[in-house]
Amino acid sequence: MRSTLAAFPAARFRRTRASAALRDLTQENRLSVKDLIWPVFIRDGKDMVEPIASMPGVPRLSIDRVVMAAEEAATLGIPAICLFPYTDPALKTETCEEAWNPDNLANRAIRAIKAAVPQIAVMTDVALDPYNANGHDGLVRDGIIVNDETVEALVKMALAQADSGADILGPSDMMDGRIGAMRAALEAAGHKDVTILSYSAKYASAFYGPFRDAVGASGALKGDKKTYQMNPGNSDEALRLIARDLSEGADMVMVKPGMPYLDICRRVKDTFGVPTYAYQVSGEYSMIRGAADHGWIDGEKAMMESLLAFKRAGCDGILTYFAPAAARLLGPAY
Ligand code: PBG
């Protein structure tokens, strides 16, 4: 302990909890609008706001609507928006070439947002699952998710996103060697300031279910992702993955999912002291929102408590579908 404890009644912990003013003054961790990254789902079309049954309150937006969302985010003070495309099933193939099409939905959305709201950082998803007839994040050959060929495909995808103006690339695929390959390709292409927020410690989780509905990958996915995403029983391995990704050129690192893995967030921050983010994933969102919609919990309070927990666990920021709702409560930050 850093302080020597006086004995009761000299020490009464309830003194600093007795009023809102004292509670505010003694609060150790605080959430700000500047800590938020807002993940949004995009789809083709015009003026489309399409509900997603398993994610109440989170729609798929057409590009014109996502530009409006980015404007709203900027007004609220949210620093970054993260794009996830719902790809037309007709464009999904086993070779996934739509992933690096400069005119695919995600790349068109990046250009539209950067043209209209240049001050907002646009983050992308680098993984093949939205474009893959097999629903996997990597190329599948004879039932095996092949690593090295997938990395070559991911590099093409990352370069197309950087060329479109992406500020933050988010490789969520969990292939080995992808950060180094992307960083080398970005440098060679003159994209020296494009940042990589690596999904370094991404677990094979049941909490991604609603997301897979949102991007239309649930039907396509054959099997599970356990040969590339982490075993939920592991903790030391997360540190080795973070060390590896940092050594290959990641600027920021992520732990995913969020709330079931707060212990990993804390270990990562304490061990490396690097910009550390958590992804409060779709299943976490839908649990809180679903319970709130039934009147079983206070949705607003549960949302704010869950987000503050990430700050307490050492995170510098949170990817959360609650971003605009939380931002409205938090108000602008200095
Ligand atoms: C896939 C990807 C997933 C998420 C982000 N990128 C799902 C998966 O790995 O199957 C999950 C996000 C969420 O659940 O909110 N590349």
Short mmCIF file of C-alpha atoms in Angstrom, two decimals, residues 44-211:
data_model
loop_
_atom_site.label_atom_id
_atom_site.label_comp_id
_atom_site.label_asym_id
_atom_site.label_seq_id
_atom_site.Cartn_x
_atom_site.Cartn_y
_atom_site.Cartn_z
CA ASP A 44 -25.30 -0.11 -50.04
CA GLY A 45 -28.13 2.18 -51.09
CA LYS A 46 -29.34 5.68 -50.33
CA ASP A 47 -31.02 7.07 -47.22
CA MET A 48 -31.00 3.60 -45.65
CA VAL A 49 -31.26 3.09 -41.87
CA GLU A 50 -31.81 -0.65 -41.57
CA PRO A 51 -32.41 -2.16 -38.13
CA ILE A 52 -30.41 -5.23 -36.99
CA ALA A 53 -32.62 -7.58 -34.97
CA SER A 54 -29.87 -8.75 -32.58
CA MET A 55 -28.54 -5.20 -31.97
CA PRO A 56 -31.46 -2.93 -31.03
CA GLY A 57 -30.62 0.72 -31.65
CA VAL A 58 -27.70 -0.07 -33.98
CA PRO A 59 -28.68 0.19 -37.66
CA ARG A 60 -26.86 -0.48 -40.91
CA LEU A 61 -26.39 2.87 -42.67
CA SER A 62 -25.98 3.76 -46.33
CA ILE A 63 -22.97 5.95 -47.16
CA ASP A 64 -24.97 9.22 -47.17
CA ARG A 65 -26.26 8.30 -43.70
CA VAL A 66 -22.86 7.29 -42.37
CA VAL A 67 -21.54 10.69 -43.42
CA MET A 68 -24.31 12.21 -41.29
CA ALA A 69 -23.28 9.92 -38.43
CA ALA A 70 -19.67 11.08 -38.79
CA GLU A 71 -20.86 14.70 -38.66
CA GLU A 72 -22.81 13.89 -35.50
CA ALA A 73 -19.75 12.19 -34.00
CA ALA A 74 -17.61 15.24 -34.75
CA THR A 75 -20.21 17.55 -33.17
CA LEU A 76 -20.30 15.35 -30.07
CA GLY A 77 -16.48 15.34 -29.87
CA ILE A 78 -16.00 11.62 -30.61
CA PRO A 79 -12.52 11.36 -32.15
CA ALA A 80 -12.95 8.29 -34.37
CA ILE A 81 -15.47 6.21 -36.24
CA CYS A 82 -14.83 2.60 -37.29
CA LEU A 83 -16.45 1.13 -40.42
CA PHE A 84 -17.78 -2.40 -40.88
CA PRO A 85 -19.36 -3.24 -44.24
CA TYR A 86 -22.35 -5.47 -44.88
CA THR A 87 -21.36 -6.93 -48.22
CA ASP A 88 -23.83 -8.03 -50.87
CA PRO A 89 -23.70 -11.88 -50.74
CA ALA A 90 -23.27 -11.86 -54.55
CA LEU A 91 -19.85 -10.20 -54.06
CA LYS A 92 -18.56 -12.86 -51.63
CA THR A 93 -16.09 -15.32 -53.16
CA GLU A 94 -13.55 -17.87 -51.92
CA THR A 95 -10.73 -15.61 -53.15
CA CYS A 96 -12.18 -12.47 -51.49
CA GLU A 97 -10.99 -10.00 -54.17
CA GLU A 98 -13.77 -7.55 -53.24
CA ALA A 99 -11.73 -6.91 -50.07
CA TRP A 100 -9.12 -4.88 -51.98
CA ASN A 101 -11.42 -3.37 -54.61
CA PRO A 102 -10.66 0.38 -54.38
CA ASP A 103 -14.38 1.02 -55.01
CA ASN A 104 -15.80 -1.43 -52.49
CA LEU A 105 -18.36 -0.17 -50.01
CA ALA A 106 -15.87 0.44 -47.18
CA ASN A 107 -13.42 2.36 -49.37
CA ARG A 108 -16.19 4.52 -50.86
CA ALA A 109 -17.41 5.26 -47.33
CA ILE A 110 -13.90 6.25 -46.17
CA ARG A 111 -13.58 8.73 -49.05
CA ALA A 112 -17.06 10.17 -48.45
CA ILE A 113 -16.43 10.68 -44.72
CA LYS A 114 -12.96 12.18 -45.19
CA ALA A 115 -14.36 14.59 -47.82
CA ALA A 116 -17.20 15.77 -45.55
CA VAL A 117 -15.70 15.54 -42.03
CA PRO A 118 -11.90 15.53 -42.43
CA GLN A 119 -11.28 16.06 -38.71
CA ILE A 120 -12.74 12.71 -37.67
CA ALA A 121 -10.34 9.75 -37.70
CA VAL A 122 -11.62 6.89 -39.82
CA MET A 123 -10.72 3.40 -38.63
CA THR A 124 -11.17 0.31 -40.79
CA ASP A 125 -11.43 -3.43 -40.34
CA VAL A 126 -8.72 -5.47 -42.02
CA ALA A 127 -10.01 -9.05 -42.27
CA LEU A 128 -11.57 -11.07 -45.07
CA ASP A 129 -14.78 -12.26 -43.38
CA PRO A 130 -17.21 -9.73 -44.93
CA TYR A 131 -15.99 -10.76 -48.40
CA ASN A 132 -15.42 -14.47 -47.87
CA ALA A 133 -17.88 -17.09 -49.13
CA ASN A 134 -16.63 -19.18 -46.17
CA GLY A 135 -17.23 -16.44 -43.58
CA HIS A 136 -13.68 -16.80 -42.23
CA ASP A 137 -11.20 -13.97 -41.65
CA GLY A 138 -8.64 -15.81 -43.79
CA LEU A 139 -8.52 -17.70 -47.09
CA VAL A 140 -9.63 -21.31 -46.80
CA ARG A 141 -7.83 -24.08 -48.72
CA ASP A 142 -9.00 -27.66 -48.25
CA GLY A 143 -10.69 -26.73 -45.00
CA ILE A 144 -7.56 -25.01 -43.59
CA ILE A 145 -7.37 -21.25 -42.94
CA VAL A 146 -4.06 -20.52 -44.63
CA ASN A 147 -1.86 -17.91 -42.97
CA ASP A 148 0.71 -16.60 -45.41
CA GLU A 149 -1.55 -16.25 -48.46
CA THR A 150 -4.07 -14.49 -46.23
CA VAL A 151 -1.41 -12.01 -45.12
CA GLU A 152 -0.71 -11.15 -48.79
CA ALA A 153 -4.43 -10.52 -49.32
CA LEU A 154 -4.67 -8.43 -46.13
CA VAL A 155 -1.77 -6.25 -47.27
CA LYS A 156 -3.63 -5.47 -50.52
CA MET A 157 -6.75 -4.70 -48.50
CA ALA A 158 -4.85 -2.44 -46.08
CA LEU A 159 -3.22 -0.50 -48.92
CA ALA A 160 -6.59 0.08 -50.63
CA GLN A 161 -7.96 1.45 -47.34
CA ALA A 162 -4.91 3.68 -46.80
CA ASP A 163 -5.17 4.93 -50.40
CA SER A 164 -8.82 5.81 -49.69
CA GLY A 165 -7.76 7.98 -46.74
CA ALA A 166 -8.12 5.70 -43.70
CA ASP A 167 -6.34 7.07 -40.63
CA ILE A 168 -6.31 3.92 -38.49
CA LEU A 169 -6.12 0.39 -39.86
CA GLY A 170 -7.61 -2.27 -37.59
CA PRO A 171 -6.36 -5.74 -38.48
CA SER A 172 -8.87 -8.04 -36.75
CA ASP A 173 -7.87 -11.24 -38.54
CA MET A 174 -5.35 -12.75 -36.07
CA MET A 175 -3.03 -14.13 -38.78
CA ASP A 176 0.66 -14.32 -37.83
CA GLY A 177 2.99 -11.79 -39.47
CA ARG A 178 0.34 -9.43 -40.74
CA ILE A 179 1.41 -6.34 -38.81
CA GLY A 180 4.99 -6.48 -40.11
CA ALA A 181 3.85 -7.10 -43.67
CA MET A 182 1.34 -4.22 -43.53
CA ARG A 183 3.80 -1.82 -41.96
CA ALA A 184 6.45 -2.55 -44.62
CA ALA A 185 3.90 -2.13 -47.42
CA LEU A 186 2.58 1.15 -45.94
CA GLU A 187 6.11 2.58 -45.67
CA ALA A 188 6.95 1.51 -49.23
CA ALA A 189 3.75 3.13 -50.52
CA GLY A 190 4.46 6.43 -48.75
CA HIS A 191 1.73 5.99 -46.13
CA LYS A 192 4.13 6.69 -43.30
CA ASP A 193 1.54 8.28 -40.98
CA VAL A 194 -1.19 5.68 -41.31
CA THR A 195 -1.55 4.11 -37.88
CA ILE A 196 -2.21 0.47 -37.04
CA LEU A 197 -4.44 -0.38 -34.09
CA SER A 198 -3.84 -4.10 -33.91
CA TYR A 199 -6.48 -6.48 -32.64
CA SER A 200 -3.57 -8.18 -30.89
CA ALA A 201 -5.35 -10.13 -28.17
CA LYS A 202 -8.57 -11.19 -29.83
CA TYR A 203 -10.27 -14.18 -28.29
CA ALA A 204 -12.47 -16.80 -29.97
CA SER A 205 -15.65 -15.53 -28.34
CA ALA A 206 -19.37 -16.23 -28.28
CA PHE A 207 -19.90 -12.51 -27.72
CA TYR A 208 -19.40 -11.73 -31.46
CA GLY A 209 -22.73 -13.32 -32.44
CA PRO A 210 -24.76 -10.15 -33.11
CA PHE A 211 -21.87 -8.61 -35.09
#
